[in-house]
PDB file of C-alpha atoms in Angstrom:
ATOM      1  CA  UNK A1346      61.454  43.514  81.276  1.00  0.00           C
ATOM      2  CA  UNK A1347      62.486  47.030  80.852  1.00  0.00           C
ATOM      3  CA  UNK A1348      65.635  48.905  80.183  1.00  0.00           C
ATOM      4  CA  UNK A1349      66.524  52.057  78.407  1.00  0.00           C
ATOM      5  CA  UNK A1350      68.972  51.457  75.377  1.00  0.00           C
ATOM      6  CA  UNK A1351      71.498  54.446  75.177  1.00  0.00           C
ATOM      7  CA  UNK A1352      72.602  55.056  71.485  1.00  0.00           C
ATOM      8  CA  UNK A1353      76.099  54.262  70.350  1.00  0.00           C
ATOM      9  CA  UNK A1354      76.586  58.004  69.752  1.00  0.00           C
ATOM     10  CA  UNK A1355      76.773  58.415  73.655  1.00  0.00           C
ATOM     11  CA  UNK A1356      80.456  57.221  73.218  1.00  0.00           C
ATOM     12  CA  UNK A1357      81.170  60.223  71.064  1.00  0.00           C
ATOM     13  CA  UNK A1358      81.820  63.177  73.604  1.00  0.00           C
ATOM     14  CA  UNK A1359      81.258  66.823  72.760  1.00  0.00           C
ATOM     15  CA  UNK A1360      84.166  69.390  73.511  1.00  0.00           C
ATOM     16  CA  UNK A1361      82.496  70.226  76.698  1.00  0.00           C
ATOM     17  CA  UNK A1362      83.566  67.044  78.282  1.00  0.00           C
ATOM     18  CA  UNK A1363      85.785  67.135  81.055  1.00  0.00           C
ATOM     19  CA  UNK A1364      88.952  64.816  81.100  1.00  0.00           C
ATOM     20  CA  UNK A1365      88.697  63.319  84.577  1.00  0.00           C
ATOM     21  CA  UNK A1366      92.470  62.868  84.738  1.00  0.00           C
ATOM     22  CA  UNK A1367      92.997  66.561  84.607  1.00  0.00           C
ATOM     23  CA  UNK A1368      94.195  68.139  87.978  1.00  0.00           C
ATOM     24  CA  UNK A1369      91.085  68.825  89.479  1.00  0.00           C
ATOM     25  CA  UNK A1370      90.371  69.763  93.221  1.00  0.00           C
ATOM     26  CA  UNK A1371      87.222  67.569  93.167  1.00  0.00           C
ATOM     27  CA  UNK A1372      88.971  64.184  92.151  1.00  0.00           C
ATOM     28  CA  UNK A1373      92.740  64.677  92.622  1.00  0.00           C
ATOM     29  CA  UNK A1374      93.511  62.535  89.717  1.00  0.00           C
ATOM     30  CA  UNK A1375      96.891  62.567  88.434  1.00  0.00           C
ATOM     31  CA  UNK A1376      97.297  63.624  84.851  1.00  0.00           C
ATOM     32  CA  UNK A1377      96.274  61.128  82.135  1.00  0.00           C
ATOM     33  CA  UNK A1378      99.234  61.794  79.985  1.00  0.00           C
ATOM     34  CA  UNK A1379     101.247  59.225  82.003  1.00  0.00           C
ATOM     35  CA  UNK A1380     101.397  56.347  79.434  1.00  0.00           C
ATOM     36  CA  UNK A1381     102.190  53.839  82.330  1.00  0.00           C
ATOM     37  CA  UNK A1382      98.689  54.135  83.549  1.00  0.00           C
ATOM     38  CA  UNK A1383      96.457  51.708  81.496  1.00  0.00           C
ATOM     39  CA  UNK A1384      93.288  53.223  82.713  1.00  0.00           C
ATOM     40  CA  UNK A1385      91.804  56.439  81.295  1.00  0.00           C
ATOM     41  CA  UNK A1386      88.556  58.302  82.382  1.00  0.00           C
ATOM     42  CA  UNK A1387      86.479  60.861  80.702  1.00  0.00           C
ATOM     43  CA  UNK A1388      83.688  62.727  82.393  1.00  0.00           C
ATOM     44  CA  UNK A1389      80.519  64.435  81.063  1.00  0.00           C
ATOM     45  CA  UNK A1390      77.788  65.943  83.138  1.00  0.00           C
ATOM     46  CA  UNK A1391      75.894  62.531  83.283  1.00  0.00           C
ATOM     47  CA  UNK A1392      78.623  59.753  82.600  1.00  0.00           C
ATOM     48  CA  UNK A1393      81.918  58.433  83.412  1.00  0.00           C
ATOM     49  CA  UNK A1394      83.685  56.484  80.578  1.00  0.00           C
ATOM     50  CA  UNK A1395      86.429  54.324  81.933  1.00  0.00           C
ATOM     51  CA  UNK A1396      88.846  52.899  79.171  1.00  0.00           C
ATOM     52  CA  UNK A1397      90.955  49.822  79.609  1.00  0.00           C
ATOM     53  CA  UNK A1398      92.486  48.280  76.796  1.00  0.00           C
ATOM     54  CA  UNK A1399      89.800  47.599  74.115  1.00  0.00           C
ATOM     55  CA  UNK A1400      86.979  47.928  76.704  1.00  0.00           C
ATOM     56  CA  UNK A1401      85.040  50.921  77.651  1.00  0.00           C
ATOM     57  CA  UNK A1402      82.765  50.998  80.836  1.00  0.00           C
ATOM     58  CA  UNK A1403      80.145  53.527  81.071  1.00  0.00           C
ATOM     59  CA  UNK A1404      78.684  54.620  84.593  1.00  0.00           C
ATOM     60  CA  UNK A1405      75.850  56.863  85.181  1.00  0.00           C
ATOM     61  CA  UNK A1406      76.961  59.818  87.644  1.00  0.00           C
ATOM     62  CA  UNK A1407      73.519  60.127  88.977  1.00  0.00           C
ATOM     63  CA  UNK A1408      73.626  56.973  91.047  1.00  0.00           C
ATOM     64  CA  UNK A1409      77.079  55.254  90.120  1.00  0.00           C
ATOM     65  CA  UNK A1410      75.286  52.539  88.150  1.00  0.00           C
ATOM     66  CA  UNK A1411      76.926  50.499  85.434  1.00  0.00           C
ATOM     67  CA  UNK A1412      74.887  51.417  82.246  1.00  0.00           C
ATOM     68  CA  UNK A1413      76.746  49.874  79.247  1.00  0.00           C
ATOM     69  CA  UNK A1414      79.935  48.202  78.006  1.00  0.00           C
ATOM     70  CA  UNK A1415      81.844  48.532  74.875  1.00  0.00           C
ATOM     71  CA  UNK A1416      84.425  45.712  73.885  1.00  0.00           C
ATOM     72  CA  UNK A1417      86.279  46.598  70.600  1.00  0.00           C
ATOM     73  CA  UNK A1418      83.548  47.770  68.174  1.00  0.00           C
ATOM     74  CA  UNK A1419      80.572  46.076  69.955  1.00  0.00           C
ATOM     75  CA  UNK A1420      78.293  47.791  72.604  1.00  0.00           C
ATOM     76  CA  UNK A1421      76.164  46.006  74.972  1.00  0.00           C
ATOM     77  CA  UNK A1422      73.581  47.929  77.094  1.00  0.00           C
ATOM     78  CA  UNK A1423      73.989  45.667  80.283  1.00  0.00           C
ATOM     79  CA  UNK A1424      72.516  48.075  82.927  1.00  0.00           C
ATOM     80  CA  UNK A1425      72.675  48.041  86.481  1.00  0.00           C
ATOM     81  CA  UNK A1426      69.159  48.811  88.077  1.00  0.00           C
ATOM     82  CA  UNK A1427      69.421  51.480  90.824  1.00  0.00           C
ATOM     83  CA  UNK A1428      68.425  50.389  94.328  1.00  0.00           C
ATOM     84  CA  UNK A1429      67.674  46.851  95.392  1.00  0.00           C
ATOM     85  CA  UNK A1430      65.588  43.819  94.353  1.00  0.00           C
ATOM     86  CA  UNK A1431      63.658  41.895  96.824  1.00  0.00           C
ATOM     87  CA  UNK A1432      61.646  43.082  99.817  1.00  0.00           C
ATOM     88  CA  UNK A1433      63.707  45.534 101.215  1.00  0.00           C
ATOM     89  CA  UNK A1434      63.110  49.420 100.700  1.00  0.00           C
ATOM     90  CA  UNK A1435      66.372  51.481 100.157  1.00  0.00           C
ATOM     91  CA  UNK A1436      67.092  55.111  99.942  1.00  0.00           C
ATOM     92  CA  UNK A1437      69.959  56.517  97.817  1.00  0.00           C
ATOM     93  CA  UNK A1438      72.117  59.447  99.249  1.00  0.00           C
ATOM     94  CA  UNK A1439      75.078  60.198  97.111  1.00  0.00           C
ATOM     95  CA  UNK A1440      77.901  58.825  94.638  1.00  0.00           C
ATOM     96  CA  UNK A1441      81.469  59.608  94.494  1.00  0.00           C
ATOM     97  CA  UNK A1442      84.402  58.306  92.522  1.00  0.00           C
ATOM     98  CA  UNK A1443      88.277  58.497  92.601  1.00  0.00           C
ATOM     99  CA  UNK A1444      91.654  56.806  91.369  1.00  0.00           C
ATOM    100  CA  UNK A1445      93.244  54.580  93.710  1.00  0.00           C
ATOM    101  CA  UNK A1446      96.905  54.304  94.399  1.00  0.00           C
ATOM    102  CA  UNK A1447      97.211  51.174  92.274  1.00  0.00           C
ATOM    103  CA  UNK A1448      95.544  53.021  89.231  1.00  0.00           C
ATOM    104  CA  UNK A1449      92.205  51.413  89.615  1.00  0.00           C
ATOM    105  CA  UNK A1450      89.009  53.488  89.323  1.00  0.00           C
ATOM    106  CA  UNK A1451      86.580  53.308  92.196  1.00  0.00           C
ATOM    107  CA  UNK A1452      82.881  54.485  92.099  1.00  0.00           C
ATOM    108  CA  UNK A1453      80.839  54.348  95.292  1.00  0.00           C
ATOM    109  CA  UNK A1454      77.201  54.744  95.827  1.00  0.00           C
ATOM    110  CA  UNK A1455      75.620  55.268  99.296  1.00  0.00           C
ATOM    111  CA  UNK A1456      72.272  53.685 100.241  1.00  0.00           C
ATOM    112  CA  UNK A1457      70.170  53.101 103.396  1.00  0.00           C
ATOM    113  CA  UNK A1458      70.034  50.685 104.800  1.00  0.00           C
ATOM    114  CA  UNK A1459      71.114  48.109 102.017  1.00  0.00           C
ATOM    115  CA  UNK A1460      73.386  47.808 100.261  1.00  0.00           C
ATOM    116  CA  UNK A1461      74.977  50.501 102.444  1.00  0.00           C
ATOM    117  CA  UNK A1462      78.039  51.386 100.490  1.00  0.00           C
ATOM    118  CA  UNK A1463      77.968  49.931  96.970  1.00  0.00           C
ATOM    119  CA  UNK A1464      81.425  50.024  95.326  1.00  0.00           C
ATOM    120  CA  UNK A1465      82.403  49.357  91.678  1.00  0.00           C
ATOM    121  CA  UNK A1466      86.252  48.933  91.028  1.00  0.00           C
ATOM    122  CA  UNK A1467      87.670  48.925  87.511  1.00  0.00           C
ATOM    123  CA  UNK A1468      91.151  47.274  87.451  1.00  0.00           C
ATOM    124  CA  UNK A1469      93.928  47.540  84.882  1.00  0.00           C
ATOM    125  CA  UNK A1470      93.219  43.921  83.704  1.00  0.00           C
ATOM    126  CA  UNK A1471      89.761  44.932  82.639  1.00  0.00           C
ATOM    127  CA  UNK A1472      87.978  43.066  85.420  1.00  0.00           C
ATOM    128  CA  UNK A1473      85.271  44.773  87.394  1.00  0.00           C
ATOM    129  CA  UNK A1474      84.481  44.231  91.186  1.00  0.00           C
ATOM    130  CA  UNK A1475      81.313  44.921  92.824  1.00  0.00           C
ATOM    131  CA  UNK A1476      80.862  44.765  96.448  1.00  0.00           C
ATOM    132  CA  UNK A1477      78.458  46.058  99.219  1.00  0.00           C
ATOM    133  CA  UNK A1478      79.253  46.991 102.715  1.00  0.00           C
ATOM    134  CA  UNK A1479      76.396  47.370 105.092  1.00  0.00           C
ATOM    135  CA  UNK A1480      76.660  48.564 108.677  1.00  0.00           C
ATOM    136  CA  UNK A1481      75.057  46.383 111.419  1.00  0.00           C
ATOM    137  CA  UNK A1482      72.164  47.466 113.597  1.00  0.00           C
ATOM    138  CA  UNK A1483      69.718  48.308 110.930  1.00  0.00           C
ATOM    139  CA  UNK A1484      66.077  46.912 111.077  1.00  0.00           C
ATOM    140  CA  UNK A1485      66.191  44.628 108.064  1.00  0.00           C
ATOM    141  CA  UNK A1486      63.253  42.487 106.896  1.00  0.00           C
ATOM    142  CA  UNK A1487      63.426  38.894 106.553  1.00  0.00           C
ATOM    143  CA  UNK A1488      63.645  37.526 103.034  1.00  0.00           C
ATOM    144  CA  UNK A1489      65.542  37.893  99.747  1.00  0.00           C
ATOM    145  CA  UNK A1490      67.368  41.022  98.929  1.00  0.00           C
ATOM    146  CA  UNK A1491      69.786  41.663  96.062  1.00  0.00           C
ATOM    147  CA  UNK A1492      70.919  43.756  92.987  1.00  0.00           C
ATOM    148  CA  UNK A1493      69.448  43.614  89.499  1.00  0.00           C
ATOM    149  CA  UNK A1494      70.482  44.157  85.991  1.00  0.00           C
ATOM    150  CA  UNK A1495      68.852  44.779  82.524  1.00  0.00           C
ATOM    151  CA  UNK A1496      70.009  43.750  78.994  1.00  0.00           C
ATOM    152  CA  UNK A1497      68.767  43.432  75.462  1.00  0.00           C
ATOM    153  CA  UNK A1498      66.420  40.320  75.607  1.00  0.00           C
ATOM    154  CA  UNK A1499      66.644  39.153  71.970  1.00  0.00           C
ATOM    155  CA  UNK A1500      70.654  39.400  71.894  1.00  0.00           C
ATOM    156  CA  UNK A1501      71.244  36.877  74.685  1.00  0.00           C
ATOM    157  CA  UNK A1502      71.922  33.560  73.165  1.00  0.00           C
ATOM    158  CA  UNK A1503      72.435  31.449  76.551  1.00  0.00           C
ATOM    159  CA  UNK A1504      73.250  31.353  80.206  1.00  0.00           C
ATOM    160  CA  UNK A1505      75.395  28.655  81.797  1.00  0.00           C
ATOM    161  CA  UNK A1506      76.400  28.386  85.385  1.00  0.00           C
ATOM    162  CA  UNK A1507      77.717  26.184  88.046  1.00  0.00           C
ATOM    163  CA  UNK A1508      76.955  26.158  91.705  1.00  0.00           C
ATOM    164  CA  UNK A1509      80.227  25.457  93.395  1.00  0.00           C
ATOM    165  CA  UNK A1510      83.854  26.402  93.196  1.00  0.00           C
ATOM    166  CA  UNK A1511      84.919  22.722  93.723  1.00  0.00           C
ATOM    167  CA  UNK A1512      84.813  20.994  90.456  1.00  0.00           C
ATOM    168  CA  UNK A1513      83.881  17.763  92.361  1.00  0.00           C
ATOM    169  CA  UNK A1514      80.934  19.182  93.960  1.00  0.00           C
ATOM    170  CA  UNK A1515      79.765  21.695  91.304  1.00  0.00           C
ATOM    171  CA  UNK A1516      76.768  21.127  88.980  1.00  0.00           C
ATOM    172  CA  UNK A1517      76.739  22.781  85.572  1.00  0.00           C
ATOM    173  CA  UNK A1518      73.456  23.980  83.905  1.00  0.00           C
ATOM    174  CA  UNK A1519      72.496  25.763  80.600  1.00  0.00           C
ATOM    175  CA  UNK A1520      69.585  27.765  79.571  1.00  0.00           C
ATOM    176  CA  UNK A1521      69.107  28.642  75.937  1.00  0.00           C
ATOM    177  CA  UNK A1522      67.056  31.579  74.811  1.00  0.00           C
ATOM    178  CA  UNK A1523      64.654  30.191  72.057  1.00  0.00           C
ATOM    179  CA  UNK A1524      63.926  33.922  71.229  1.00  0.00           C
ATOM    180  CA  UNK A1525      67.609  34.802  70.386  1.00  0.00           C
ATOM    181  CA  UNK A1526      67.682  36.804  67.170  1.00  0.00           C
ATOM    182  CA  UNK A1527      71.038  37.887  65.836  1.00  0.00           C
ATOM    183  CA  UNK A1528      71.337  41.634  64.887  1.00  0.00           C
ATOM    184  CA  UNK A1529      67.898  42.272  66.469  1.00  0.00           C
ATOM    185  CA  UNK A1530      67.150  45.724  67.612  1.00  0.00           C
ATOM    186  CA  UNK A1531      68.369  46.025  71.238  1.00  0.00           C
ATOM    187  CA  UNK A1532      65.276  48.010  72.087  1.00  0.00           C
ATOM    188  CA  UNK A1533      62.887  45.215  71.359  1.00  0.00           C
ATOM    189  CA  UNK A1534      61.736  43.034  74.226  1.00  0.00           C
ATOM    190  CA  UNK A1535      60.568  39.496  74.482  1.00  0.00           C
ATOM    191  CA  UNK A1536      56.845  39.820  74.628  1.00  0.00           C
ATOM    192  CA  UNK A1537      56.212  36.243  75.812  1.00  0.00           C
ATOM    193  CA  UNK A1538      57.788  35.527  79.160  1.00  0.00           C
ATOM    194  CA  UNK A1539      59.972  32.238  78.927  1.00  0.00           C
ATOM    195  CA  UNK A1540      60.905  29.813  81.455  1.00  0.00           C
ATOM    196  CA  UNK A1541      63.141  31.285  84.194  1.00  0.00           C
ATOM    197  CA  UNK A1542      65.098  29.848  86.908  1.00  0.00           C
ATOM    198  CA  UNK A1543      66.287  30.572  90.415  1.00  0.00           C
ATOM    199  CA  UNK A1544      69.363  28.740  91.391  1.00  0.00           C
ATOM    200  CA  UNK A1545      72.337  28.936  93.755  1.00  0.00           C
ATOM    201  CA  UNK A1546      75.549  29.761  91.875  1.00  0.00           C
ATOM    202  CA  UNK A1547      79.327  30.313  91.964  1.00  0.00           C
ATOM    203  CA  UNK A1548      79.942  31.338  88.341  1.00  0.00           C
ATOM    204  CA  UNK A1549      77.669  32.173  85.569  1.00  0.00           C
ATOM    205  CA  UNK A1550      78.135  33.078  81.870  1.00  0.00           C
ATOM    206  CA  UNK A1551      75.951  35.144  79.734  1.00  0.00           C
ATOM    207  CA  UNK A1552      76.570  34.733  76.106  1.00  0.00           C
ATOM    208  CA  UNK A1553      75.223  37.645  74.085  1.00  0.00           C
ATOM    209  CA  UNK A1554      75.667  37.901  70.283  1.00  0.00           C
ATOM    210  CA  UNK A1555      78.915  39.761  70.317  1.00  0.00           C
ATOM    211  CA  UNK A1556      80.092  40.077  73.977  1.00  0.00           C
ATOM    212  CA  UNK A1557      80.358  37.416  76.589  1.00  0.00           C
ATOM    213  CA  UNK A1558      80.027  38.241  80.321  1.00  0.00           C
ATOM    214  CA  UNK A1559      81.367  36.126  83.031  1.00  0.00           C
ATOM    215  CA  UNK A1560      80.359  36.571  86.646  1.00  0.00           C
ATOM    216  CA  UNK A1561      82.010  35.028  89.796  1.00  0.00           C
ATOM    217  CA  UNK A1562      80.693  35.224  93.374  1.00  0.00           C
ATOM    218  CA  UNK A1563      82.695  35.486  96.394  1.00  0.00           C
ATOM    219  CA  UNK A1564      79.519  35.400  98.519  1.00  0.00           C
ATOM    220  CA  UNK A1565      78.292  32.166 100.147  1.00  0.00           C
ATOM    221  CA  UNK A1566      74.591  31.196  99.519  1.00  0.00           C
ATOM    222  CA  UNK A1567      74.134  33.812  96.505  1.00  0.00           C
ATOM    223  CA  UNK A1568      71.291  32.928  94.124  1.00  0.00           C
ATOM    224  CA  UNK A1569      70.625  33.971  90.553  1.00  0.00           C
ATOM    225  CA  UNK A1570      67.105  34.756  89.666  1.00  0.00           C
ATOM    226  CA  UNK A1571      66.263  35.001  86.019  1.00  0.00           C
ATOM    227  CA  UNK A1572      62.988  35.339  84.095  1.00  0.00           C
ATOM    228  CA  UNK A1573      59.545  33.949  85.198  1.00  0.00           C
ATOM    229  CA  UNK A1574      59.636  31.017  87.653  1.00  0.00           C
ATOM    230  CA  UNK A1575      56.389  29.096  87.759  1.00  0.00           C
ATOM    231  CA  UNK A1576      56.191  26.795  90.977  1.00  0.00           C
ATOM    232  CA  UNK A1577      52.780  26.430  92.657  1.00  0.00           C
ATOM    233  CA  UNK A1578      54.527  24.780  95.645  1.00  0.00           C
ATOM    234  CA  UNK A1579      57.276  27.528  96.282  1.00  0.00           C
ATOM    235  CA  UNK A1580      57.318  31.127  96.835  1.00  0.00           C
ATOM    236  CA  UNK A1581      60.253  32.550  94.670  1.00  0.00           C
ATOM    237  CA  UNK A1582      61.397  36.197  95.397  1.00  0.00           C
ATOM    238  CA  UNK A1583      59.890  38.697  92.795  1.00  0.00           C
ATOM    239  CA  UNK A1584      62.210  40.848  90.811  1.00  0.00           C
ATOM    240  CA  UNK A1585      61.642  43.766  88.381  1.00  0.00           C
ATOM    241  CA  UNK A1586      64.915  43.438  86.669  1.00  0.00           C
ATOM    242  CA  UNK A1587      65.900  41.041  83.913  1.00  0.00           C
ATOM    243  CA  UNK A1588      68.151  39.156  86.311  1.00  0.00           C
ATOM    244  CA  UNK A1589      69.185  39.538  89.832  1.00  0.00           C
ATOM    245  CA  UNK A1590      71.683  38.310  92.381  1.00  0.00           C
ATOM    246  CA  UNK A1591      69.909  37.631  95.578  1.00  0.00           C
ATOM    247  CA  UNK A1592      70.752  36.782  99.233  1.00  0.00           C
ATOM    248  CA  UNK A1593      68.415  35.376 101.803  1.00  0.00           C
ATOM    249  CA  UNK A1594      68.466  37.330 105.032  1.00  0.00           C
ATOM    250  CA  UNK A1595      66.474  35.460 107.551  1.00  0.00           C
ATOM    251  CA  UNK A1596      65.852  37.566 110.861  1.00  0.00           C
ATOM    252  CA  UNK A1597      65.175  35.273 113.843  1.00  0.00           C
ATOM    253  CA  UNK A1598      61.985  35.857 115.919  1.00  0.00           C
ATOM    254  CA  UNK A1599      62.825  38.209 118.705  1.00  0.00           C
ATOM    255  CA  UNK A1600      60.587  36.224 121.147  1.00  0.00           C
ATOM    256  CA  UNK A1601      62.639  33.078 120.814  1.00  0.00           C
ATOM    257  CA  UNK A1602      65.209  32.335 123.429  1.00  0.00           C
ATOM    258  CA  UNK A1603      68.340  30.226 122.674  1.00  0.00           C
ATOM    259  CA  UNK A1604      68.474  27.009 124.626  1.00  0.00           C
ATOM    260  CA  UNK A1605      72.087  26.143 124.052  1.00  0.00           C
ATOM    261  CA  UNK A1606      75.335  27.752 122.947  1.00  0.00           C
ATOM    262  CA  UNK A1607      74.873  26.112 119.491  1.00  0.00           C
ATOM    263  CA  UNK A1608      71.382  27.843 118.925  1.00  0.00           C
ATOM    264  CA  UNK A1609      73.194  31.269 120.105  1.00  0.00           C
ATOM    265  CA  UNK A1610      75.764  30.646 117.356  1.00  0.00           C
ATOM    266  CA  UNK A1611      73.216  29.952 114.671  1.00  0.00           C
ATOM    267  CA  UNK A1612      71.146  33.047 115.563  1.00  0.00           C
ATOM    268  CA  UNK A1613      74.152  35.281 115.257  1.00  0.00           C
ATOM    269  CA  UNK A1614      74.852  33.816 111.746  1.00  0.00           C
ATOM    270  CA  UNK A1615      71.152  34.389 110.674  1.00  0.00           C
ATOM    271  CA  UNK A1616      71.189  38.082 111.392  1.00  0.00           C
ATOM    272  CA  UNK A1617      74.526  38.808 109.826  1.00  0.00           C
ATOM    273  CA  UNK A1618      74.700  40.661 106.563  1.00  0.00           C
ATOM    274  CA  UNK A1619      77.346  39.020 104.435  1.00  0.00           C
ATOM    275  CA  UNK A1620      78.899  41.390 101.888  1.00  0.00           C
ATOM    276  CA  UNK A1621      77.745  40.646  98.300  1.00  0.00           C
ATOM    277  CA  UNK A1622      81.010  40.510  96.163  1.00  0.00           C
ATOM    278  CA  UNK A1623      80.886  39.819  92.482  1.00  0.00           C
ATOM    279  CA  UNK A1624      83.574  39.906  89.802  1.00  0.00           C
ATOM    280  CA  UNK A1625      82.589  40.728  86.259  1.00  0.00           C
ATOM    281  CA  UNK A1626      84.655  40.042  83.020  1.00  0.00           C
ATOM    282  CA  UNK A1627      83.541  41.211  79.660  1.00  0.00           C
ATOM    283  CA  UNK A1628      85.085  39.996  76.551  1.00  0.00           C
TER     284      UNK A1628
END
């Protein structure tokens, strides 16, 4: 597991910072002096700080990744890994951002071939939406593909999740971190890999020492991959991040010929690329 912890002092900007809501030709943001807009943005050469209520979300300008979160006086270096997890190589091209008509802030990163356009949207209620939008026609490999995140190992207390939206059909599970250490140095990593898991999920909650993150999926078939999974009978997707949200894209054999309309329908579903949509709530 690897991540770079950014010091709390990064939240204190120097006088050279540019206030993003100032009237600039690059972004066309309305002036931030309007008190009716609950979202404010500050921009430096390397970061965007988006403030909503008691929360601050820090995005890197290099690739539009979520790098850390502050809730009240507590900072969590929960950082998105640039690029993809799984067996699909990807190339980054550019990142842009703007304020939407409803006041929300949108950060978009372009990749080829997947995730295509990766969009973060920060809403006035403090929720974050992450979604991908890939164009069809690309030569995708079969297998698992997704997005990863890193976090301070020792400050994670437990993870709980359920695998269905319908309470009657859902199954709840809990994983507890035996290495949880209150007030630990966020830069310290767990030296011994603990038991991990690889499970389908609809909602997951990560409880850190001072901040709790809830993630809800809108993507059917999405799996959560965490830690080291040991199973001699199954091949699990390998990841480099601490945890990853993964989809299984199965490309059918090009030599196979559908024998019935039902087989044709199934083939079309297996090669389609469902958008990955996740909602994040930090508290």
